[in-house]
Structures are given as C-alpha cells and as structure tokens.
XYZ file of C-alpha atoms in Angstrom:
172
model
C 8.847 4.797 49.573
C 8.354 1.258 50.817
C 7.743 -1.336 48.062
C 6.699 -4.964 48.822
C 9.315 -7.397 47.730
C 9.000 -8.825 44.199
C 10.577 -12.113 44.798
C 8.053 -14.880 45.338
C 4.953 -12.365 45.337
C 2.046 -12.774 43.261
C 2.645 -9.451 41.698
C 6.015 -10.579 40.257
C 4.435 -13.771 38.658
C 1.695 -11.870 36.947
C 3.835 -9.019 35.602
C 6.445 -11.502 34.393
C 4.035 -13.677 32.599
C 2.138 -10.777 31.196
C 5.416 -9.375 29.895
C 6.193 -12.828 28.378
C 2.684 -13.143 26.777
C 2.895 -9.522 25.286
C 6.433 -10.236 23.751
C 5.195 -13.630 22.491
C 2.216 -12.160 20.677
C 4.272 -8.991 19.356
C 7.258 -10.764 17.961
C 5.659 -12.981 15.271
C 3.439 -10.080 14.024
C 6.193 -7.921 13.437
C 8.743 -10.643 12.126
C 6.308 -11.279 9.233
C 7.140 -7.903 7.667
C 10.720 -8.026 7.796
C 13.287 -8.183 4.877
C 16.695 -9.894 5.432
C 19.475 -9.571 2.791
C 23.325 -9.380 2.830
C 25.058 -6.219 1.759
C 28.199 -5.872 -0.324
C 30.265 -6.605 2.763
C 28.253 -9.640 3.700
C 26.691 -8.247 6.660
C 23.054 -9.061 7.267
C 20.669 -6.220 6.907
C 17.150 -6.245 8.557
C 14.514 -3.664 7.498
C 10.820 -3.302 6.976
C 11.544 -2.054 3.355
C 12.773 -4.031 0.499
C 16.483 -3.886 -0.338
C 17.678 -1.483 -2.957
C 17.450 -2.632 -6.573
C 21.245 -2.943 -6.777
C 21.088 -5.948 -4.277
C 20.872 -9.207 -6.368
C 17.875 -11.662 -5.702
C 20.323 -14.330 -4.489
C 21.359 -12.126 -1.539
C 17.860 -11.734 -0.321
C 17.568 -14.136 2.542
C 13.944 -13.445 3.680
C 11.115 -11.305 2.374
C 7.561 -10.874 3.822
C 4.958 -13.075 2.625
C 2.109 -11.641 0.354
C -0.308 -9.170 1.930
C -3.866 -9.727 2.017
C -5.511 -8.454 -1.174
C -8.892 -6.739 -1.265
C -11.451 -8.816 -2.991
C -12.096 -7.918 -6.600
C -15.577 -6.329 -7.511
C -18.495 -8.736 -8.012
C -18.666 -7.831 -11.728
C -14.978 -8.559 -12.344
C -15.083 -11.898 -10.518
C -18.074 -13.004 -12.548
C -16.197 -12.012 -15.756
C -13.115 -13.783 -14.830
C -14.970 -16.890 -13.766
C -16.934 -16.833 -17.209
C -13.699 -16.435 -18.963
C -11.933 -19.339 -17.086
C -14.873 -21.780 -17.371
C -14.463 -24.382 -20.000
C -16.763 -24.196 -23.004
C -19.790 -26.593 -23.112
C -19.270 -29.519 -25.381
C -20.509 -28.791 -28.738
C -20.565 -25.120 -28.220
C -18.530 -23.091 -30.774
C -15.229 -21.833 -29.361
C -13.418 -18.815 -30.751
C -10.682 -19.785 -33.051
C -8.361 -18.128 -35.307
C -7.142 -14.482 -35.287
C -10.410 -13.351 -33.498
C -9.562 -14.809 -30.109
C -6.362 -12.943 -29.557
C -8.253 -9.851 -30.673
C -11.024 -10.354 -28.133
C -8.522 -11.045 -25.474
C -6.819 -7.689 -26.284
C -10.094 -5.852 -26.213
C -11.104 -7.290 -22.732
C -7.596 -6.309 -21.602
C -8.037 -2.835 -22.887
C -11.343 -2.424 -21.369
C -10.071 -3.597 -17.972
C -7.193 -1.279 -18.110
C -9.397 1.630 -19.144
C -11.905 0.793 -16.131
C -8.659 0.760 -13.675
C -7.587 4.118 -15.204
C -11.107 5.569 -14.679
C -11.071 4.580 -11.035
C -7.774 6.020 -10.463
C -8.694 9.240 -12.119
C -11.784 9.519 -10.053
C -9.615 8.866 -6.836
C -6.935 11.475 -7.908
C -10.029 14.130 -8.728
C -11.509 13.550 -5.348
C -8.097 14.063 -3.593
C -7.305 17.068 -5.751
C -10.748 18.713 -4.916
C -10.289 17.994 -1.163
C -6.917 19.471 -1.227
C -8.034 22.516 -2.955
C -10.982 22.830 -0.587
C -8.533 22.647 2.442
C -6.455 25.189 0.883
C -9.199 27.647 0.071
C -10.743 27.290 3.641
C -8.043 29.626 4.978
C -6.153 29.338 8.168
C -2.652 28.279 8.991
C -1.360 25.246 7.048
C 1.775 23.406 7.717
C 4.067 21.209 5.465
C 7.381 19.283 5.940
C 10.441 20.642 4.264
C 13.277 18.549 2.917
C 14.998 18.283 6.224
C 11.894 16.776 7.826
C 11.048 20.031 9.767
C 7.503 21.428 9.952
C 7.110 24.665 8.153
C 4.070 26.990 8.008
C 2.993 27.629 4.365
C 3.763 31.116 3.224
C 1.328 32.868 0.920
C 3.628 32.193 -2.111
C 3.767 28.586 -1.154
C -0.189 28.495 -0.776
C -0.344 30.037 -4.394
C 1.917 27.431 -5.800
C -0.024 24.746 -4.148
C -3.333 26.027 -5.407
C -2.088 26.383 -9.007
C -0.798 22.706 -8.729
C -4.156 21.468 -7.372
C -6.277 23.440 -9.870
C -4.237 21.785 -12.624
C -4.767 18.393 -11.000
C -8.428 19.047 -10.999
C -8.520 20.263 -14.573
C -6.675 16.898 -15.520
C -8.398 14.386 -13.283
C -11.974 15.692 -13.153
C -12.984 15.843 -16.943
C-alpha cells in the first residue's frame, strides 16, 4: 500500500487542525462536570461523581457548577412574584400570628402539589412497566455482577407483584 507522505501535505495540515479543534471543543465541555478532591493520603481524585460523604468540604478542590434548571410552571412563577412583590403603600399587611400561618399553609400546598406530581409520574411508570411485563416476550435484567440475565417466570411474577403494588399505591 503506497500512501502519500504526510509531511508538508495539505492532508496533514487539515487532519492536524481538525484534531486540535475537536480536542479544544471537547475538553471544556467535559471539564465542567469534574469533581476534584483530596483523599486520606493527600492524592488528588478526579471524578464525574461527588466525593463520598466522609470527605470533608475543605478537601473538595473543585466541584461542577450548577446545572441548568427547568423553568418553573407559569402559575408557580406568578404566585412567587406576587408573594415577593412589596405591598402597595396604605394596603393592609398581614401582621401577627396569621402571617406565619399563611406562609405555612402556602408551603404545605406547594409540597402537596409536588407530591401529587411525583405520584402521577410514579403511577405512569408503574403502569408502563406492568404493561411491558404483561405483553409477554423475553425480558432481560441486570444482576448484581452487572451481567444480563433473562427473567425467569418466578422473577416475572415477583416483578409483576411489585408493579401491581406500586400501581395500587400511586394511582389512587
């Protein structure tokens, strides 16, 4: 096989610059998600996961920045801006023991709303899993060693019982 010389050729220039460009673009993207901390022996540990809880905060050298958060629903944003807006001059302001009670009630309602959303999502997942299980066919799962294992009828029955319990619990 006769290949053209790479030295001084246009191909070498293009491939070299394209490699440099790809590396220059890829490194900052991955570097943003890296945790760096010192272990017990003083060695630097680099990971995409946070350090174990036994590592004190002083030993964490770098942690990823905050991730982008999905915007809040419009009604929650309107309620938050209304609550944060200062009262108009001359308007009565809640005072006394009623103000903390109103805050507690709003917090309780917000928590109930979040719980209802989580329950609805869990219900949907349990029903989808149950439908997949009842559709028949061969199903595969991963065991404790990370190997793929075909589900036996006993495993399917146990999973079906677990999913039916989840449907009863979350789909009220």
